[in-house]
């Protein structure tokens, strides 16, 4: 029997997706363990959640490195040190460099708050709202060299209400995040327990 899948999670913010993963891995049946949590900034709730769970944390701020390539090398080395099976970017608001993506190719799982390929980038919720879509949602996908362009694993749909235009998308974001946390936990668990293969942009997880 192989042991639980080894996860490293990267965060930049409140870390509610990380929290959902922390709670999921507490059950041995889930099939995964979190080795460490990394961030691109200090003082965020995501790191506090990790510390509260007794997980090792590391921080690499772009501004502490000579250039972006140096930052990417440092981040890659920190993550590689934990020998992860999967890297989960859960609200990590930096674009990963080519070295990082090559080191963990096909094993980086990202969650995005819109139905890709629509509304990629840092403002998925508000871009979708401003466009006037009637449904939006979240996408869990593998990371490739583009911005939110990698093979899609799963998506969740959330309806847009008229009232969502009144509060700048705050309530919509919370509804998306409720669906997203469940979806991410489900997908990561299936990847951890069953593995996956990628064929012509399709991600297959054995049933
Ligand atoms: C999530 O909704 C995630 O999809 C989004 O940040 C939020 C993080 O929430 N990520 C992006 O927008 C990446 N482009 P959390 O810190 O509470 O998990």
Tab-separated table of C-alpha atoms and ligand atoms in Angstrom:
chain	number	residue	atom	x	y	z
A	1	UNK	CA	0.000	0.000	0.000
A	2	UNK	CA	1.511	3.365	-0.964
A	3	UNK	CA	1.308	6.030	1.765
A	4	UNK	CA	-0.855	9.140	1.556
A	5	UNK	CA	-0.147	11.521	-1.332
A	6	UNK	CA	2.227	14.294	-0.337
A	7	UNK	CA	0.842	17.831	-0.798
A	8	UNK	CA	2.422	21.251	-0.627
A	9	UNK	CA	-0.130	24.096	-0.670
A	10	UNK	CA	0.666	27.660	-1.794
A	11	UNK	CA	-1.481	30.587	-0.599
A	12	UNK	CA	-1.591	34.400	-0.721
A	13	UNK	CA	-4.680	35.324	1.257
A	14	UNK	CA	-7.353	34.196	3.636
A	15	UNK	CA	-6.688	30.498	3.064
A	16	UNK	CA	-10.221	29.156	3.341
A	17	UNK	CA	-9.470	26.610	0.604
A	18	UNK	CA	-6.347	25.603	2.532
A	19	UNK	CA	-8.510	25.244	5.660
A	20	UNK	CA	-10.866	22.908	3.807
A	21	UNK	CA	-7.878	20.783	2.771
A	22	UNK	CA	-6.479	20.788	6.324
A	23	UNK	CA	-9.824	19.462	7.565
A	24	UNK	CA	-10.029	16.855	4.784
A	25	UNK	CA	-6.570	15.375	5.351
A	26	UNK	CA	-7.393	14.795	9.026
A	27	UNK	CA	-9.320	11.703	7.845
A	28	UNK	CA	-6.832	8.973	6.833
A	29	UNK	CA	-9.345	7.671	4.273
A	30	UNK	CA	-8.871	10.906	2.324
A	31	UNK	CA	-5.466	9.637	1.203
A	32	UNK	CA	-3.333	12.775	1.413
A	33	UNK	CA	-1.162	14.692	3.836
A	34	UNK	CA	-0.044	18.335	3.761
A	35	UNK	CA	3.725	18.562	4.204
A	36	UNK	CA	4.019	22.345	4.187
A	37	UNK	CA	2.339	25.617	3.213
A	38	UNK	CA	4.166	28.298	1.229
A	39	UNK	CA	3.263	31.927	0.552
A	40	UNK	CA	4.467	34.943	-1.395
A	41	UNK	CA	3.745	37.334	1.487
A	42	UNK	CA	3.776	37.528	5.287
A	43	UNK	CA	0.974	38.355	7.664
A	44	UNK	CA	-1.850	36.540	5.918
A	45	UNK	CA	-4.596	34.466	7.484
A	46	UNK	CA	-3.583	31.528	5.269
A	47	UNK	CA	-0.239	31.230	7.065
A	48	UNK	CA	-1.946	31.533	10.458
A	49	UNK	CA	-4.250	28.669	9.529
A	50	UNK	CA	-1.219	26.552	8.585
A	51	UNK	CA	0.600	27.361	11.819
A	52	UNK	CA	-2.506	26.622	13.867
A	53	UNK	CA	-2.612	23.201	12.205
A	54	UNK	CA	1.044	22.638	13.124
A	55	UNK	CA	2.254	22.709	9.517
A	56	UNK	CA	5.678	24.020	8.469
A	57	UNK	CA	5.455	27.272	6.500
A	58	UNK	CA	7.809	29.131	4.174
A	59	UNK	CA	7.567	32.579	2.571
A	60	UNK	CA	9.271	33.845	-0.570
A	61	UNK	CA	8.501	37.462	-1.395
A	62	UNK	CA	9.392	38.555	-4.928
A	63	UNK	CA	10.907	41.786	-3.580
A	64	UNK	CA	13.441	39.843	-1.470
A	65	UNK	CA	14.951	38.273	-4.587
A	66	UNK	CA	17.145	39.826	-7.283
A	67	UNK	CA	14.619	39.125	-10.004
A	68	UNK	CA	11.622	36.998	-10.794
A	69	UNK	CA	13.789	34.068	-11.955
A	70	UNK	CA	15.618	34.038	-8.602
A	71	UNK	CA	12.292	34.077	-6.774
A	72	UNK	CA	11.056	31.178	-8.901
A	73	UNK	CA	14.228	29.171	-8.178
A	74	UNK	CA	13.869	29.754	-4.434
A	75	UNK	CA	10.192	28.791	-4.457
A	76	UNK	CA	10.933	25.695	-6.543
A	77	UNK	CA	13.697	24.613	-4.159
A	78	UNK	CA	11.531	25.069	-1.060
A	79	UNK	CA	8.667	23.080	-2.553
A	80	UNK	CA	10.959	20.383	-4.015
A	81	UNK	CA	12.488	19.882	-0.568
A	82	UNK	CA	9.193	18.300	0.536
A	83	UNK	CA	9.126	15.907	-2.460
A	84	UNK	CA	5.427	16.505	-3.111
A	85	UNK	CA	3.236	14.328	-5.310
A	86	UNK	CA	0.951	17.340	-5.870
A	87	UNK	CA	1.332	21.085	-5.436
A	88	UNK	CA	-1.954	22.903	-4.797
A	89	UNK	CA	-2.149	26.636	-5.520
A	90	UNK	CA	-5.140	27.728	-3.431
A	91	UNK	CA	-5.519	31.462	-3.918
A	92	UNK	CA	-1.809	31.903	-4.758
A	93	UNK	CA	-1.795	35.255	-6.559
A	94	UNK	CA	1.536	35.016	-8.393
A	95	UNK	CA	2.237	33.533	-11.802
A	96	UNK	CA	4.575	30.584	-11.388
A	97	UNK	CA	7.769	30.697	-13.429
A	98	UNK	CA	8.809	28.193	-16.099
A	99	UNK	CA	11.311	26.482	-13.775
A	100	UNK	CA	8.625	25.780	-11.187
A	101	UNK	CA	6.176	24.511	-13.782
A	102	UNK	CA	8.789	22.221	-15.326
A	103	UNK	CA	9.811	20.816	-11.931
A	104	UNK	CA	6.222	19.795	-11.073
A	105	UNK	CA	4.763	19.407	-14.560
A	106	UNK	CA	1.295	17.861	-14.591
A	107	UNK	CA	1.190	17.870	-10.769
A	108	UNK	CA	0.241	21.485	-9.981
A	109	UNK	CA	-3.466	21.905	-9.198
A	110	UNK	CA	-4.978	25.403	-9.226
A	111	UNK	CA	-8.407	26.643	-8.299
A	112	UNK	CA	-9.858	29.642	-10.115
A	113	UNK	CA	-13.078	31.565	-9.287
A	114	UNK	CA	-14.644	31.541	-12.777
A	115	UNK	CA	-15.591	29.061	-15.480
A	116	UNK	CA	-12.375	28.887	-17.540
A	117	UNK	CA	-11.482	29.596	-20.269
A	118	UNK	CA	-13.657	32.643	-19.527
A	119	UNK	CA	-12.314	35.274	-17.144
A	120	UNK	CA	-8.764	34.091	-16.375
A	121	UNK	CA	-6.423	36.193	-14.243
A	122	UNK	CA	-6.598	37.890	-10.881
A	123	UNK	CA	-10.181	39.242	-11.067
A	124	UNK	CA	-12.238	36.270	-12.198
A	125	UNK	CA	-15.294	37.074	-10.057
A	126	UNK	CA	-15.605	40.783	-10.879
A	127	UNK	CA	-14.667	40.351	-14.555
A	128	UNK	CA	-17.506	37.839	-14.988
A	129	UNK	CA	-19.933	40.118	-13.139
A	130	UNK	CA	-18.941	43.155	-15.210
A	131	UNK	CA	-19.405	41.167	-18.425
A	132	UNK	CA	-22.960	40.404	-17.398
A	133	UNK	CA	-22.884	36.605	-17.345
A	134	UNK	CA	-25.861	34.831	-15.744
A	135	UNK	CA	-23.847	31.849	-14.551
A	136	UNK	CA	-20.266	31.708	-13.366
A	137	UNK	CA	-18.473	29.376	-10.976
A	138	UNK	CA	-15.077	27.868	-10.318
A	139	UNK	CA	-12.562	25.704	-12.125
A	140	UNK	CA	-10.020	23.271	-10.710
A	141	UNK	CA	-7.325	22.690	-13.298
A	142	UNK	CA	-3.737	21.648	-13.833
A	143	UNK	CA	-1.265	24.480	-14.304
A	144	UNK	CA	0.644	24.889	-17.546
A	145	UNK	CA	2.836	27.721	-18.808
A	146	UNK	CA	-0.104	30.052	-19.558
A	147	UNK	CA	-2.305	32.046	-17.185
A	148	UNK	CA	-5.203	29.755	-16.174
A	149	UNK	CA	-4.926	27.835	-19.463
A	150	UNK	CA	-4.078	24.322	-18.208
A	151	UNK	CA	-6.223	21.175	-18.580
A	152	UNK	CA	-9.513	21.409	-16.687
A	153	UNK	CA	-10.248	18.735	-14.074
A	154	UNK	CA	-13.620	19.878	-12.704
A	155	UNK	CA	-15.935	22.879	-12.650
A	156	UNK	CA	-18.739	24.085	-10.400
A	157	UNK	CA	-21.552	26.378	-11.522
A	158	UNK	CA	-22.947	29.320	-9.526
A	159	UNK	CA	-25.844	31.515	-10.664
A	160	UNK	CA	-25.461	35.271	-10.751
A	161	UNK	CA	-28.309	37.170	-9.049
A	162	UNK	CA	-29.389	40.697	-9.974
A	163	UNK	CA	-28.458	41.800	-6.440
A	164	UNK	CA	-24.834	40.727	-7.045
A	165	UNK	CA	-24.324	43.932	-9.027
A	166	UNK	CA	-25.110	46.014	-5.954
A	167	UNK	CA	-22.288	44.878	-3.655
A	168	UNK	CA	-19.378	44.680	-6.090
A	169	UNK	CA	-19.493	40.906	-6.217
A	170	UNK	CA	-18.811	40.203	-2.541
A	171	UNK	CA	-21.776	37.884	-2.004
A	172	UNK	CA	-21.163	36.186	-5.360
A	173	UNK	CA	-17.539	35.561	-4.399
A	174	UNK	CA	-18.646	33.940	-1.152
A	175	UNK	CA	-21.136	31.685	-2.986
A	176	UNK	CA	-18.406	30.714	-5.462
A	177	UNK	CA	-15.967	29.966	-2.650
A	178	UNK	CA	-18.491	27.706	-0.918
A	179	UNK	CA	-18.762	25.593	-4.090
A	180	UNK	CA	-15.033	25.874	-4.774
A	181	UNK	CA	-13.868	24.521	-1.406
A	182	UNK	CA	-15.960	21.360	-1.834
A	183	UNK	CA	-14.808	20.917	-5.426
A	184	UNK	CA	-11.130	21.371	-4.566
A	185	UNK	CA	-11.317	18.920	-1.665
A	186	UNK	CA	-13.103	16.402	-3.876
A	187	UNK	CA	-10.639	16.727	-6.775
A	188	UNK	CA	-7.472	16.671	-4.676
A	189	UNK	CA	-8.718	13.587	-2.824
A	190	UNK	CA	-9.484	11.760	-6.061
A	191	UNK	CA	-6.095	12.688	-7.536
A	192	UNK	CA	-4.391	11.592	-4.323
A	193	UNK	CA	-6.150	8.231	-4.137
A	194	UNK	CA	-6.468	7.327	-7.809
A	195	UNK	CA	-3.776	9.244	-9.689
A	196	UNK	CA	-4.430	10.766	-13.117
A	197	UNK	CA	-3.284	10.905	-16.711
A	198	UNK	CA	-3.495	13.741	-19.206
A	199	UNK	CA	-4.437	13.031	-22.805
A	200	UNK	CA	-5.060	15.743	-25.378
A	201	UNK	CA	-5.967	18.304	-22.653
A	202	UNK	CA	-8.329	15.870	-20.951
A	203	UNK	CA	-7.557	14.833	-17.373
A	204	UNK	CA	-8.593	11.259	-16.614
A	205	UNK	CA	-8.906	10.052	-13.059
A	206	UNK	CA	-9.631	6.307	-12.804
A	207	UNK	CA	-13.185	5.739	-11.491
B	1	LIG	C1	-10.228	31.604	-4.289
B	1	LIG	O1	-11.535	31.951	-4.651
B	1	LIG	C2	-9.405	31.300	-5.525
B	1	LIG	O2	-10.138	30.747	-6.574
B	1	LIG	C3	-8.908	32.669	-5.898
B	1	LIG	O3	-8.583	33.263	-4.687
B	1	LIG	C4	-9.489	32.788	-3.684
B	1	LIG	C5	-8.675	32.405	-2.471
B	1	LIG	O4	-9.476	32.213	-1.378
B	1	LIG	N1	-7.797	32.578	-6.771
B	1	LIG	C6	-7.609	33.398	-7.800
B	1	LIG	O5	-8.331	34.356	-8.040
B	1	LIG	C7	-6.407	33.077	-8.646
B	1	LIG	N2	-6.487	33.749	-9.911
B	1	LIG	P1	-8.885	31.595	-0.023
B	1	LIG	O6	-7.569	32.341	0.255
B	1	LIG	O7	-9.923	31.907	1.006
B	1	LIG	O8	-8.683	30.134	-0.246
